[in-house]
mmCIF file of C-alpha atoms in Angstrom:
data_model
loop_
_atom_site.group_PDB
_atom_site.id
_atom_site.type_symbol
_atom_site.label_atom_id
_atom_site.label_comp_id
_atom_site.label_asym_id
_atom_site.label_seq_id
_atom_site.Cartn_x
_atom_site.Cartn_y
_atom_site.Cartn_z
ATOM 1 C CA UNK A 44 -9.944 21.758 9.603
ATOM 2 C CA UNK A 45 -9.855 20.908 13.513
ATOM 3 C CA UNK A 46 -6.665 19.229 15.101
ATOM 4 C CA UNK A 47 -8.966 15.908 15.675
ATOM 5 C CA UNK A 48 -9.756 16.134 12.401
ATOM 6 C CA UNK A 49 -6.599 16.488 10.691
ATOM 7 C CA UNK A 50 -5.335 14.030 13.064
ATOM 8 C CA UNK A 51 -8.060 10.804 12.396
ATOM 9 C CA UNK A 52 -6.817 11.818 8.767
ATOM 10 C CA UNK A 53 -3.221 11.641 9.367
ATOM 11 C CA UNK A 54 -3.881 8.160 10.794
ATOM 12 C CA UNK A 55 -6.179 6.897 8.349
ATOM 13 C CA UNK A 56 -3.732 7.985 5.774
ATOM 14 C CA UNK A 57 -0.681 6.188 7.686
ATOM 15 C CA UNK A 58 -2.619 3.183 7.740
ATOM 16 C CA UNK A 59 -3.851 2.909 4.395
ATOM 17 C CA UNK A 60 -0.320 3.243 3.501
ATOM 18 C CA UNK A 61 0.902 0.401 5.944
ATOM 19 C CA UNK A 62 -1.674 -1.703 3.584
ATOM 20 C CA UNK A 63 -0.982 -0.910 0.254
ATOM 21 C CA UNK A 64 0.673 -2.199 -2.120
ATOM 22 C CA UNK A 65 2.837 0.279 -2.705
ATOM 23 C CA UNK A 66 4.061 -0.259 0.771
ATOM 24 C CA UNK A 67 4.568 -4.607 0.086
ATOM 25 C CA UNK A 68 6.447 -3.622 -2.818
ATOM 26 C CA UNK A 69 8.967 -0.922 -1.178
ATOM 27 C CA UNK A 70 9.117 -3.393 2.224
ATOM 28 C CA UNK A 71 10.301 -6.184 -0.082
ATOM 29 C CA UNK A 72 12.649 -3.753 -1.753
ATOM 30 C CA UNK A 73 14.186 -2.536 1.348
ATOM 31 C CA UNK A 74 14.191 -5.643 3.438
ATOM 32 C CA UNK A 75 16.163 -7.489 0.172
ATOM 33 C CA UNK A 76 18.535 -4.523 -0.145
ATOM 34 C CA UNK A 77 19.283 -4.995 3.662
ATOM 35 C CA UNK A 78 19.954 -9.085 2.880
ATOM 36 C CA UNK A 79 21.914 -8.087 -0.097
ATOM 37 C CA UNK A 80 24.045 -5.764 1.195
ATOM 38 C CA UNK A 81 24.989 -7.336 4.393
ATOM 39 C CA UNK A 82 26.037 -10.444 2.197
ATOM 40 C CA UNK A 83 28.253 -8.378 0.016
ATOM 41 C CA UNK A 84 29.812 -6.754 2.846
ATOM 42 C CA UNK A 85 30.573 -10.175 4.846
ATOM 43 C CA UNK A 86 31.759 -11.626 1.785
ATOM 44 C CA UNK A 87 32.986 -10.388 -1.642
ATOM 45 C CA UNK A 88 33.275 -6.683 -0.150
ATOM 46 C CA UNK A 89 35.753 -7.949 2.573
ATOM 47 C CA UNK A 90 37.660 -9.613 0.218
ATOM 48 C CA UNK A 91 37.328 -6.592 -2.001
ATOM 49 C CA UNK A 92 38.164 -4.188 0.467
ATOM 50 C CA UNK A 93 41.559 -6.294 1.218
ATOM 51 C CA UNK A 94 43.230 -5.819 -2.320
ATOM 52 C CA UNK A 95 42.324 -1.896 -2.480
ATOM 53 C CA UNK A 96 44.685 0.890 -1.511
ATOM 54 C CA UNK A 97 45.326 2.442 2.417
ATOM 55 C CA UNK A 98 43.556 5.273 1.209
ATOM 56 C CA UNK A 99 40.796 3.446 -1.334
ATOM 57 C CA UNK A 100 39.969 1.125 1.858
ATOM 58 C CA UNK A 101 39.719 3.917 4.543
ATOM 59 C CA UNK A 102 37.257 5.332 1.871
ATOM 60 C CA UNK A 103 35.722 1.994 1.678
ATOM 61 C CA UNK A 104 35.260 1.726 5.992
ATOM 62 C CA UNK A 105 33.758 4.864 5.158
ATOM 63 C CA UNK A 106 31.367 4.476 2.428
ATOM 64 C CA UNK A 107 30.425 1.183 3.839
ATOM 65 C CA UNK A 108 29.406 2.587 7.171
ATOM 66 C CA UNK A 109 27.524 5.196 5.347
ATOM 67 C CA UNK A 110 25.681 2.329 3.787
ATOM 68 C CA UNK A 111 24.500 0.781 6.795
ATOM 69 C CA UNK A 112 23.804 3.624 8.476
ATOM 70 C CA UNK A 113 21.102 4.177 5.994
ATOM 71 C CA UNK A 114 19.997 0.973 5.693
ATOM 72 C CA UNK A 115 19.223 1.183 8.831
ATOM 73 C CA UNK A 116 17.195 3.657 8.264
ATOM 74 C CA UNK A 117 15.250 2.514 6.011
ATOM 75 C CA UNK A 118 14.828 -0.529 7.940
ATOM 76 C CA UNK A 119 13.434 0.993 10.718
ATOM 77 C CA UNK A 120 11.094 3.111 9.184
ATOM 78 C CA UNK A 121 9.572 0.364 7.374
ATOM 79 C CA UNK A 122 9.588 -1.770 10.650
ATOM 80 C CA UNK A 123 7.186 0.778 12.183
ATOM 81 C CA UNK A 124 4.974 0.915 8.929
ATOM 82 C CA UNK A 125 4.561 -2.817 9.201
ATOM 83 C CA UNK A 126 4.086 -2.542 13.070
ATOM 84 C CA UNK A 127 1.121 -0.220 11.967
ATOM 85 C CA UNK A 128 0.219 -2.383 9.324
ATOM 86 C CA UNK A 129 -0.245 -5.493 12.280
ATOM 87 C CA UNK A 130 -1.914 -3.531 14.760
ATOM 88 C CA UNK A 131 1.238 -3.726 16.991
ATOM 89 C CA UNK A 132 1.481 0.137 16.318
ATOM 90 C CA UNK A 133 -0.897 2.973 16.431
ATOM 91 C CA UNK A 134 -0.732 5.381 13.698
ATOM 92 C CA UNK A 135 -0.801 8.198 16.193
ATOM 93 C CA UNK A 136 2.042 6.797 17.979
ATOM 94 C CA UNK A 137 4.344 5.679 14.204
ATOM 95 C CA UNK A 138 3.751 10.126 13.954
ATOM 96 C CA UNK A 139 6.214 10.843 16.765
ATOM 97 C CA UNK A 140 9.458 12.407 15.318
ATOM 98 C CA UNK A 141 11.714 9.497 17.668
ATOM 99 C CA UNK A 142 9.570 6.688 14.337
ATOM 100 C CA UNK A 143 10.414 9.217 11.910
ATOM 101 C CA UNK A 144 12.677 9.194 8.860
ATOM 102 C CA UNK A 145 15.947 11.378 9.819
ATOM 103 C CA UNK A 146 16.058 13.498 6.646
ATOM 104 C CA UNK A 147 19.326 14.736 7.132
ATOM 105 C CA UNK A 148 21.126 13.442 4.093
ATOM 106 C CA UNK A 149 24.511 11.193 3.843
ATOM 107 C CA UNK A 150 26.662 12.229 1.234
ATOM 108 C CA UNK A 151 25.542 10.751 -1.367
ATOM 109 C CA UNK A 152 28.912 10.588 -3.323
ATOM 110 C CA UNK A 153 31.044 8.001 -3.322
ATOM 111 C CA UNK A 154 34.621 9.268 -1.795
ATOM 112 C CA UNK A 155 37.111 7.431 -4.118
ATOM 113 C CA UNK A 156 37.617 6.366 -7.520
ATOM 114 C CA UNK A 157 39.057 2.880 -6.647
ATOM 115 C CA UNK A 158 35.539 1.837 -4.460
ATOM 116 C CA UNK A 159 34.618 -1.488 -5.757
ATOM 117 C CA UNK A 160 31.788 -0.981 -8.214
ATOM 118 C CA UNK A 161 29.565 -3.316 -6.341
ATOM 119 C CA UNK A 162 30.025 -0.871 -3.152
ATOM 120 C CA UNK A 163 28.938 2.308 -5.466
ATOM 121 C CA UNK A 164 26.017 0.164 -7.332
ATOM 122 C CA UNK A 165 24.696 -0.338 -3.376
ATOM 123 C CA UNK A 166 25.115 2.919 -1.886
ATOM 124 C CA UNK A 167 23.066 4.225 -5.084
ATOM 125 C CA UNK A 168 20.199 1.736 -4.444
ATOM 126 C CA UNK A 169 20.507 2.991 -1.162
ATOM 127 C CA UNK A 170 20.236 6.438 -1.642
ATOM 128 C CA UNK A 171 17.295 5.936 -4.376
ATOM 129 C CA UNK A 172 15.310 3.928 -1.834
ATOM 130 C CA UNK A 173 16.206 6.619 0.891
ATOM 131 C CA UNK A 174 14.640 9.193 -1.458
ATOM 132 C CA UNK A 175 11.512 6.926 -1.659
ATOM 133 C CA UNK A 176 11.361 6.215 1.769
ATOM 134 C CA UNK A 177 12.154 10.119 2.554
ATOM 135 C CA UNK A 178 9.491 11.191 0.229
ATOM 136 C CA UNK A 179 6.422 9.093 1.681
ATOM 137 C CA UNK A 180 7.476 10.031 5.107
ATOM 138 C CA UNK A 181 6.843 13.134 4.583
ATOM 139 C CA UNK A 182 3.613 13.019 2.335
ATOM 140 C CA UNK A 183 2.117 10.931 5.330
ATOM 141 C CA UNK A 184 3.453 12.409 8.738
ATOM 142 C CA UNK A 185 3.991 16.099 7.898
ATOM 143 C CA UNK A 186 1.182 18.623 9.052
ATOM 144 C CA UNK A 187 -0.600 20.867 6.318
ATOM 145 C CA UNK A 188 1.613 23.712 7.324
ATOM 146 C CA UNK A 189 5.059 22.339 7.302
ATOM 147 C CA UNK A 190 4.155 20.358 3.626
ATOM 148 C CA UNK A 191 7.423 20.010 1.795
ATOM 149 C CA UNK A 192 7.776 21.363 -1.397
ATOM 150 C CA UNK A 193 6.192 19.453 -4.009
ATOM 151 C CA UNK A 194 8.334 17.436 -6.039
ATOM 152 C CA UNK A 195 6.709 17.854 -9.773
ATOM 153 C CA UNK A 196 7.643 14.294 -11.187
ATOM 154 C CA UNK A 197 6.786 12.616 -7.852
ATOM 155 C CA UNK A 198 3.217 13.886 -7.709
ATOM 156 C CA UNK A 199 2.652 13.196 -11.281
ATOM 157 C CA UNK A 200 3.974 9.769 -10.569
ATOM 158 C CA UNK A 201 1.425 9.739 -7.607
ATOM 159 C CA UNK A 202 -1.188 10.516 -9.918
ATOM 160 C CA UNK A 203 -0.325 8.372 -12.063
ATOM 161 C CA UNK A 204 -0.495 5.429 -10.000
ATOM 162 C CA UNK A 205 -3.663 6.223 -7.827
ATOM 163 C CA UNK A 206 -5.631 6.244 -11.507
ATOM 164 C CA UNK A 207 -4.755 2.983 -12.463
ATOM 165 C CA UNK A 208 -5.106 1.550 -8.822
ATOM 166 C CA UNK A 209 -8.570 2.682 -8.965
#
């Protein structure tokens, strides 16, 4: 397969994504995690936050700045899928590593047993929909060569859906 090739494929790919579905479905997800979390964090985490421990709420500034540090994220890297999506964005251009989900990981577990369970209930939702997000960046954006390993459950999942989309 030529570099053009592989390339008009790439972007055909990144845009059919940018129109699915699929993509509506984890943009609503993320966006509302965002809203949700921010809320929480401005209101019943503060106060939360306030009753814990000195060393339960520097775990707390902690975890919660992991949080949004991910959100982000995710936010972003759904921003440029949309931007695609709207013709605001070329696909060739969303491919640059600078659009790119980082996939260096945030530790995942939560750093103290007192954390508010509403705090650990997010930063799971977060790291599930970082997974996601992770996942489909790299289906669409990496080249043949540099494929990731091929996650089993997620391709039969994959499967699954495409035969009962079409």
């Amino acid at each position: 397969m030529t570099f053009a090739h592989a390339s008009a494929d790439r972007s055909r790919t990144v845009r059919d994504f940018a129109r699915s579905e699929l993509f509506d479905r984890t943009f609503r997800e993320g966006m509302e995690l965002v809203e949700e979390t921010a809320a929480y964090l401005d209101g019943e985490g503060r106060r939360d936050s306030k009753m814990l421990s000195r060393a339960a709420a520097l775990a707390y500034a902690a975890e919660s700045m992991k949080l949004t540090t991910r959100l982000m994220q995710i936010a972003s890297w759904l921003l440029v899928q949309r931007a695609v999506r709207e013709d605001d964005m070329s696909p060739e251009t969303a491919c640059e590593p600078r659009y790119r989900l980082n996939d260096r990981r945030v530790e995942a577990e939560p750093s103290h047993a007192e954390l508010p369970i509403a705090l650990v209930e997010y930063l799971v939702r977060s790291e599930k929909l970082f997974e996601r997000t992770l996942y489909l960046d790299r289906r669409m954006y990496l080249d043949d060569q540099e494929k990731a390993p091929e996650n089993p459950v997620l391709s039969q999942m994959g499967m699954l859906e495409a035969a009962f989309r079409g």
